[in-house]
PDB file of C-alpha atoms in Angstrom:
ATOM      1  CA  MET A   1     -71.465 -12.350  38.872  1.00 79.00           C
ATOM      2  CA  GLU A   2     -69.783  -9.403  39.975  1.00 81.00           C
ATOM      3  CA  ALA A   3     -67.419 -11.907  42.414  1.00 86.00           C
ATOM      4  CA  PHE A   4     -66.572 -13.888  39.455  1.00 90.00           C
ATOM      5  CA  ILE A   5     -65.663 -10.591  37.615  1.00 91.00           C
ATOM      6  CA  PHE A   6     -63.421  -9.670  40.355  1.00 91.00           C
ATOM      7  CA  LEU A   7     -61.826 -13.263  40.677  1.00 92.00           C
ATOM      8  CA  ALA A   8     -61.159 -13.539  36.918  1.00 93.00           C
ATOM      9  CA  TYR A   9     -59.418  -9.973  36.817  1.00 95.00           C
ATOM     10  CA  GLU A  10     -57.568 -10.923  39.613  1.00 94.00           C
ATOM     11  CA  LEU A  11     -56.434 -14.331  38.337  1.00 94.00           C
ATOM     12  CA  LEU A  12     -55.683 -12.715  34.900  1.00 94.00           C
ATOM     13  CA  ALA A  13     -53.647 -10.165  36.489  1.00 95.00           C
ATOM     14  CA  SER A  14     -51.130 -12.445  37.591  1.00 94.00           C
ATOM     15  CA  LEU A  15     -51.468 -15.066  35.098  1.00 92.00           C
ATOM     16  CA  LEU A  16     -50.964 -13.119  31.793  1.00 91.00           C
ATOM     17  CA  PRO A  17     -47.572 -11.780  32.614  1.00 89.00           C
ATOM     18  CA  CYS A  18     -46.611 -15.420  33.477  1.00 87.00           C
ATOM     19  CA  LEU A  19     -47.275 -16.415  29.818  1.00 83.00           C
ATOM     20  CA  ALA A  20     -44.295 -14.497  28.689  1.00 80.00           C
ATOM     21  CA  VAL A  21     -41.984 -15.913  31.563  1.00 77.00           C
ATOM     22  CA  PHE A  22     -42.985 -19.690  30.280  1.00 78.00           C
ATOM     23  CA  ALA A  23     -42.131 -18.739  26.849  1.00 74.00           C
ATOM     24  CA  LEU A  24     -38.750 -17.423  27.580  1.00 74.00           C
ATOM     25  CA  LEU A  25     -37.944 -20.088  30.223  1.00 69.00           C
ATOM     26  CA  ASP A  26     -39.796 -23.349  29.191  1.00 67.00           C
ATOM     27  CA  LEU A  27     -40.293 -23.534  25.459  1.00 63.00           C
ATOM     28  CA  ARG A  28     -36.738 -22.566  24.147  1.00 60.00           C
ATOM     29  CA  PRO A  29     -35.443 -24.585  22.029  1.00 57.00           C
ATOM     30  CA  GLY A  30     -33.163 -26.564  24.041  1.00 55.00           C
ATOM     31  CA  CYS A  31     -36.498 -27.150  26.313  1.00 57.00           C
ATOM     32  CA  ARG A  32     -38.604 -28.569  23.129  1.00 50.00           C
ATOM     33  CA  GLU A  33     -39.181 -32.179  25.069  1.00 48.00           C
ATOM     34  CA  TRP A  34     -40.890 -30.222  27.649  1.00 48.00           C
ATOM     35  CA  ARG A  35     -43.718 -29.817  25.769  1.00 48.00           C
ATOM     36  CA  GLY A  36     -44.623 -33.700  25.588  1.00 49.00           C
ATOM     37  CA  LYS A  37     -44.579 -33.711  29.586  1.00 69.00           C
ATOM     38  CA  ILE A  38     -47.994 -33.170  30.462  1.00 77.00           C
ATOM     39  CA  LEU A  39     -47.406 -34.042  33.915  1.00 78.00           C
ATOM     40  CA  ARG A  40     -44.679 -31.629  34.571  1.00 77.00           C
ATOM     41  CA  MET A  41     -46.662 -28.996  32.767  1.00 81.00           C
ATOM     42  CA  THR A  42     -49.579 -29.787  34.995  1.00 87.00           C
ATOM     43  CA  LEU A  43     -47.028 -29.218  38.259  1.00 88.00           C
ATOM     44  CA  LEU A  44     -46.145 -26.160  37.033  1.00 89.00           C
ATOM     45  CA  LEU A  45     -49.367 -24.856  36.530  1.00 91.00           C
ATOM     46  CA  CYS A  46     -50.515 -25.879  40.007  1.00 95.00           C
ATOM     47  CA  PHE A  47     -47.342 -23.788  40.877  1.00 96.00           C
ATOM     48  CA  VAL A  48     -48.630 -20.536  39.312  1.00 95.00           C
ATOM     49  CA  LEU A  49     -52.261 -21.175  40.783  1.00 96.00           C
ATOM     50  CA  TYR A  50     -50.667 -21.815  43.900  1.00 98.00           C
ATOM     51  CA  LEU A  51     -49.404 -18.233  43.872  1.00 97.00           C
ATOM     52  CA  VAL A  52     -52.142 -16.648  42.806  1.00 96.00           C
ATOM     53  CA  ALA A  53     -54.191 -18.279  45.571  1.00 97.00           C
ATOM     54  CA  VAL A  54     -51.809 -17.200  48.452  1.00 97.00           C
ATOM     55  CA  TYR A  55     -51.937 -13.336  46.891  1.00 97.00           C
ATOM     56  CA  HIS A  56     -55.546 -13.692  47.100  1.00 95.00           C
ATOM     57  CA  PHE A  57     -55.817 -15.249  50.610  1.00 95.00           C
ATOM     58  CA  THR A  58     -53.186 -12.916  52.140  1.00 96.00           C
ATOM     59  CA  GLY A  59     -54.394  -9.835  50.338  1.00 93.00           C
ATOM     60  CA  VAL A  60     -51.136  -8.585  48.986  1.00 95.00           C
ATOM     61  CA  GLY A  61     -50.695  -5.090  48.495  1.00 94.00           C
ATOM     62  CA  THR A  62     -50.632  -3.254  45.051  1.00 96.00           C
ATOM     63  CA  LEU A  63     -49.490  -0.104  43.878  1.00 95.00           C
ATOM     64  CA  TYR A  64     -53.178   1.322  43.805  1.00 95.00           C
ATOM     65  CA  ASP A  65     -53.574   0.363  47.779  1.00 94.00           C
ATOM     66  CA  GLY A  66     -50.151   2.571  48.175  1.00 92.00           C
ATOM     67  CA  LEU A  67     -52.044   5.530  45.876  1.00 92.00           C
ATOM     68  CA  LEU A  68     -55.539   4.741  47.762  1.00 90.00           C
ATOM     69  CA  TYR A  69     -53.791   5.320  51.166  1.00 88.00           C
ATOM     70  CA  GLN A  70     -51.301   7.762  50.273  1.00 85.00           C
ATOM     71  CA  TRP A  71     -48.433   5.380  51.173  1.00 85.00           C
ATOM     72  CA  GLU A  72     -49.315   5.890  54.894  1.00 84.00           C
ATOM     73  CA  ILE A  73     -47.758   3.286  57.375  1.00 82.00           C
ATOM     74  CA  TRP A  74     -49.449   2.697  60.746  1.00 81.00           C
ATOM     75  CA  SER A  75     -46.689   1.314  62.703  1.00 83.00           C
ATOM     76  CA  GLU A  76     -49.220  -0.454  65.470  1.00 84.00           C
ATOM     77  CA  ARG A  77     -50.107  -2.842  62.500  1.00 87.00           C
ATOM     78  CA  ILE A  78     -46.313  -4.126  62.276  1.00 92.00           C
ATOM     79  CA  ASN A  79     -45.030  -6.910  64.780  1.00 93.00           C
ATOM     80  CA  LEU A  80     -41.198  -7.111  64.925  1.00 92.00           C
ATOM     81  CA  PHE A  81     -40.829  -9.150  68.044  1.00 93.00           C
ATOM     82  CA  PRO A  82     -41.818 -12.852  67.521  1.00 93.00           C
ATOM     83  CA  PHE A  83     -44.686 -14.372  69.327  1.00 91.00           C
ATOM     84  CA  SER A  84     -45.167 -10.911  71.584  1.00 87.00           C
ATOM     85  CA  ARG A  85     -48.665 -10.976  71.045  1.00 84.00           C
ATOM     86  CA  ASP A  86     -51.913 -13.057  71.938  1.00 84.00           C
ATOM     87  CA  ILE A  87     -51.529 -16.285  70.744  1.00 83.00           C
ATOM     88  CA  ASP A  88     -53.765 -17.706  67.978  1.00 88.00           C
ATOM     89  CA  PRO A  89     -53.338 -21.341  67.476  1.00 92.00           C
ATOM     90  CA  MET A  90     -55.857 -21.480  64.584  1.00 94.00           C
ATOM     91  CA  GLY A  91     -54.014 -18.662  62.887  1.00 93.00           C
ATOM     92  CA  TYR A  92     -50.518 -20.400  63.531  1.00 95.00           C
ATOM     93  CA  VAL A  93     -51.839 -23.943  61.935  1.00 97.00           C
ATOM     94  CA  LEU A  94     -53.183 -21.798  58.714  1.00 97.00           C
ATOM     95  CA  ASN A  95     -50.244 -20.138  58.400  1.00 97.00           C
ATOM     96  CA  VAL A  96     -48.153 -23.090  58.224  1.00 98.00           C
ATOM     97  CA  LEU A  97     -50.558 -25.060  56.024  1.00 98.00           C
ATOM     98  CA  LEU A  98     -50.786 -21.818  53.576  1.00 98.00           C
ATOM     99  CA  PHE A  99     -47.001 -22.512  52.484  1.00 98.00           C
ATOM    100  CA  LEU A 100     -46.951 -26.048  52.885  1.00 98.00           C
ATOM    101  CA  PRO A 101     -47.612 -26.664  49.155  1.00 98.00           C
ATOM    102  CA  LEU A 102     -44.805 -24.325  48.437  1.00 98.00           C
ATOM    103  CA  GLY A 103     -42.295 -26.914  49.840  1.00 97.00           C
ATOM    104  CA  VAL A 104     -43.819 -29.882  47.979  1.00 97.00           C
ATOM    105  CA  LEU A 105     -44.339 -27.917  44.404  1.00 96.00           C
ATOM    106  CA  LEU A 106     -40.865 -26.335  44.390  1.00 95.00           C
ATOM    107  CA  PRO A 107     -38.702 -29.746  44.240  1.00 94.00           C
ATOM    108  CA  LEU A 108     -41.474 -31.702  42.149  1.00 91.00           C
ATOM    109  CA  VAL A 109     -41.251 -29.186  39.426  1.00 90.00           C
ATOM    110  CA  TRP A 110     -37.648 -28.388  39.528  1.00 90.00           C
ATOM    111  CA  ARG A 111     -35.092 -31.255  40.829  1.00 88.00           C
ATOM    112  CA  THR A 112     -32.565 -28.729  41.413  1.00 90.00           C
ATOM    113  CA  TRP A 113     -34.674 -27.171  44.143  1.00 93.00           C
ATOM    114  CA  ALA A 114     -34.809 -30.521  46.156  1.00 92.00           C
ATOM    115  CA  ARG A 115     -32.631 -29.016  49.046  1.00 94.00           C
ATOM    116  CA  ALA A 116     -33.755 -28.123  52.370  1.00 96.00           C
ATOM    117  CA  GLY A 117     -31.793 -24.782  52.504  1.00 96.00           C
ATOM    118  CA  LYS A 118     -33.141 -23.372  48.859  1.00 96.00           C
ATOM    119  CA  VAL A 119     -36.835 -24.375  49.905  1.00 97.00           C
ATOM    120  CA  LEU A 120     -36.167 -22.559  53.296  1.00 97.00           C
ATOM    121  CA  CYS A 121     -34.884 -19.413  51.830  1.00 97.00           C
ATOM    122  CA  LEU A 122     -37.505 -19.220  49.053  1.00 97.00           C
ATOM    123  CA  GLY A 123     -39.938 -19.728  51.691  1.00 98.00           C
ATOM    124  CA  ALA A 124     -38.620 -16.850  53.873  1.00 98.00           C
ATOM    125  CA  GLY A 125     -38.186 -14.837  50.792  1.00 97.00           C
ATOM    126  CA  PHE A 126     -41.644 -15.455  49.628  1.00 98.00           C
ATOM    127  CA  SER A 127     -43.270 -14.726  52.750  1.00 98.00           C
ATOM    128  CA  LEU A 128     -41.163 -11.280  53.174  1.00 97.00           C
ATOM    129  CA  LEU A 129     -42.561 -10.128  50.109  1.00 97.00           C
ATOM    130  CA  ILE A 130     -46.049 -10.755  51.083  1.00 97.00           C
ATOM    131  CA  GLU A 131     -45.914  -9.512  54.675  1.00 96.00           C
ATOM    132  CA  LEU A 132     -43.789  -5.876  53.169  1.00 95.00           C
ATOM    133  CA  SER A 133     -46.638  -5.793  50.356  1.00 96.00           C
ATOM    134  CA  GLN A 134     -49.145  -5.720  53.130  1.00 94.00           C
ATOM    135  CA  LEU A 135     -47.711  -2.296  54.366  1.00 92.00           C
ATOM    136  CA  LEU A 136     -49.189  -0.556  51.521  1.00 92.00           C
ATOM    137  CA  ASN A 137     -52.800  -1.506  52.422  1.00 90.00           C
ATOM    138  CA  ASN A 138     -52.797  -1.417  56.037  1.00 82.00           C
ATOM    139  CA  ARG A 139     -52.917  -5.011  56.816  1.00 87.00           C
ATOM    140  CA  SER A 140     -51.044  -6.649  59.593  1.00 88.00           C
ATOM    141  CA  THR A 141     -47.666  -7.410  58.879  1.00 92.00           C
ATOM    142  CA  ASP A 142     -46.223  -9.826  61.432  1.00 94.00           C
ATOM    143  CA  VAL A 143     -43.020 -11.573  62.036  1.00 96.00           C
ATOM    144  CA  ASP A 144     -44.819 -14.852  63.681  1.00 96.00           C
ATOM    145  CA  ASP A 145     -46.320 -15.078  59.879  1.00 97.00           C
ATOM    146  CA  LEU A 146     -42.935 -15.075  58.502  1.00 97.00           C
ATOM    147  CA  ILE A 147     -41.517 -17.498  60.726  1.00 97.00           C
ATOM    148  CA  LEU A 148     -44.508 -19.856  60.476  1.00 98.00           C
ATOM    149  CA  ASN A 149     -44.941 -19.551  56.572  1.00 98.00           C
ATOM    150  CA  THR A 150     -40.961 -20.459  56.472  1.00 98.00           C
ATOM    151  CA  LEU A 151     -42.098 -23.365  59.004  1.00 98.00           C
ATOM    152  CA  GLY A 152     -44.651 -24.480  56.468  1.00 98.00           C
ATOM    153  CA  ALA A 153     -42.502 -24.626  53.493  1.00 98.00           C
ATOM    154  CA  PHE A 154     -39.936 -26.893  55.333  1.00 98.00           C
ATOM    155  CA  VAL A 155     -42.707 -28.700  56.404  1.00 98.00           C
ATOM    156  CA  GLY A 156     -44.025 -29.288  52.885  1.00 98.00           C
ATOM    157  CA  PHE A 157     -40.160 -30.275  52.011  1.00 97.00           C
ATOM    158  CA  LEU A 158     -40.039 -33.043  54.506  1.00 97.00           C
ATOM    159  CA  LEU A 159     -43.512 -34.165  53.276  1.00 96.00           C
ATOM    160  CA  TYR A 160     -42.007 -34.482  49.797  1.00 96.00           C
ATOM    161  CA  LYS A 161     -39.334 -36.039  50.680  1.00 94.00           C
ATOM    162  CA  GLY A 162     -40.998 -38.677  52.764  1.00 93.00           C
ATOM    163  CA  LEU A 163     -43.320 -39.413  49.683  1.00 89.00           C
ATOM    164  CA  THR A 164     -40.692 -39.665  47.160  1.00 87.00           C
ATOM    165  CA  HIS A 165     -38.195 -41.460  49.223  1.00 77.00           C
ATOM    166  CA  GLY A 166     -36.785 -44.574  47.545  1.00 58.00           C
ATOM    167  CA  LYS A 167     -38.308 -43.606  44.194  1.00 67.00           C
ATOM    168  CA  ARG A 168     -36.710 -43.241  41.259  1.00 58.00           C
ATOM    169  CA  GLN A 169     -37.380 -39.681  40.265  1.00 60.00           C
ATOM    170  CA  THR A 170     -37.942 -38.991  36.054  1.00 56.00           C
ATOM    171  CA  ASP A 171     -35.339 -36.515  34.807  1.00 52.00           C
ATOM    172  CA  HIS A 172     -36.311 -32.698  34.236  1.00 56.00           C
ATOM    173  CA  PRO A 173     -34.933 -30.904  31.012  1.00 55.00           C
ATOM    174  CA  PRO A 174     -32.568 -28.487  32.157  1.00 57.00           C
ATOM    175  CA  VAL A 175     -34.068 -25.078  32.956  1.00 63.00           C
ATOM    176  CA  PRO A 176     -32.496 -21.981  34.469  1.00 64.00           C
ATOM    177  CA  ARG A 177     -31.812 -22.120  38.019  1.00 77.00           C
ATOM    178  CA  LEU A 178     -33.802 -19.181  39.264  1.00 86.00           C
ATOM    179  CA  SER A 179     -37.027 -20.112  37.457  1.00 89.00           C
ATOM    180  CA  PRO A 180     -39.078 -20.433  40.371  1.00 93.00           C
ATOM    181  CA  LEU A 181     -38.279 -16.938  41.531  1.00 94.00           C
ATOM    182  CA  TRP A 182     -39.012 -15.660  38.267  1.00 92.00           C
ATOM    183  CA  TYR A 183     -42.283 -16.971  38.265  1.00 94.00           C
ATOM    184  CA  ILE A 184     -42.786 -15.820  42.064  1.00 96.00           C
ATOM    185  CA  VAL A 185     -41.688 -12.485  40.803  1.00 95.00           C
ATOM    186  CA  ILE A 186     -43.440 -11.874  37.341  1.00 94.00           C
ATOM    187  CA  THR A 187     -46.961 -12.956  38.892  1.00 96.00           C
ATOM    188  CA  PHE A 188     -46.481 -10.605  41.908  1.00 97.00           C
ATOM    189  CA  ALA A 189     -45.503  -7.820  39.544  1.00 96.00           C
ATOM    190  CA  GLY A 190     -48.564  -8.591  37.680  1.00 95.00           C
ATOM    191  CA  ARG A 191     -50.847  -8.417  40.624  1.00 96.00           C
ATOM    192  CA  PHE A 192     -49.075  -5.022  41.942  1.00 96.00           C
ATOM    193  CA  PHE A 193     -49.236  -3.277  38.785  1.00 96.00           C
ATOM    194  CA  LEU A 194     -52.342  -4.743  36.780  1.00 95.00           C
ATOM    195  CA  PHE A 195     -54.596  -5.248  39.740  1.00 96.00           C
ATOM    196  CA  ASN A 196     -57.173  -2.711  40.777  1.00 94.00           C
ATOM    197  CA  ASP A 197     -59.984  -3.612  42.597  1.00 90.00           C
ATOM    198  CA  MET A 198     -61.144  -0.239  43.845  1.00 87.00           C
ATOM    199  CA  GLY A 199     -60.971   0.855  40.005  1.00 89.00           C
ATOM    200  CA  LEU A 200     -62.838  -2.312  38.847  1.00 85.00           C
ATOM    201  CA  ALA A 201     -65.759  -1.519  41.978  1.00 85.00           C
ATOM    202  CA  ARG A 202     -66.026   1.973  40.445  1.00 86.00           C
ATOM    203  CA  VAL A 203     -66.632   0.954  37.061  1.00 85.00           C
ATOM    204  CA  LEU A 204     -69.211  -2.135  38.337  1.00 80.00           C
ATOM    205  CA  TYR A 205     -70.928  -0.064  40.855  1.00 83.00           C
ATOM    206  CA  GLY A 206     -70.646   3.540  39.456  1.00 73.00           C
ATOM    207  CA  PHE A 207     -69.171   5.239  42.588  1.00 65.00           C
TER     208      PHE A 207
END
């Protein structure tokens, strides 16, 4: 039961602020036709849930982690030199697979993001955001993860291109070009400012 409460809290911390972004970007008067496109709304939900899952599995740092560790940064947990440490084939594969859905979902939800350069830039930026946040909770911050995550987003984009090659794509209603960036920033900010796992643990376990 406690595990369910933690997961629900973590999910809501990122999802609730996201509702405001959805209302501003995708329920504007000019996007009313959006409401009837169940498939597109489902894909957007998948994108947001994917972001939340990435935050969960990578253990991104929060404001409360920084306060807990008194903003101390351990240099031995930082690797700035590519592939200079022990080779971890399984870890490398998992890093690629983690970001593969990003490369597929971006062009599926937003047609204007069906460009390799855009996917690479957003994949790298998203991975960098995660790696920097991990300085707050003293997890490993590794340039290898940044490289492999970006590669995973690119592989996902190639998979998207392969699956949709020669197929007619349905037209998307006009939305702001930076929509996916806004969703990433708001879901991250929701978790950063609202998710306090140690605080909840104190309430549940009384310590």
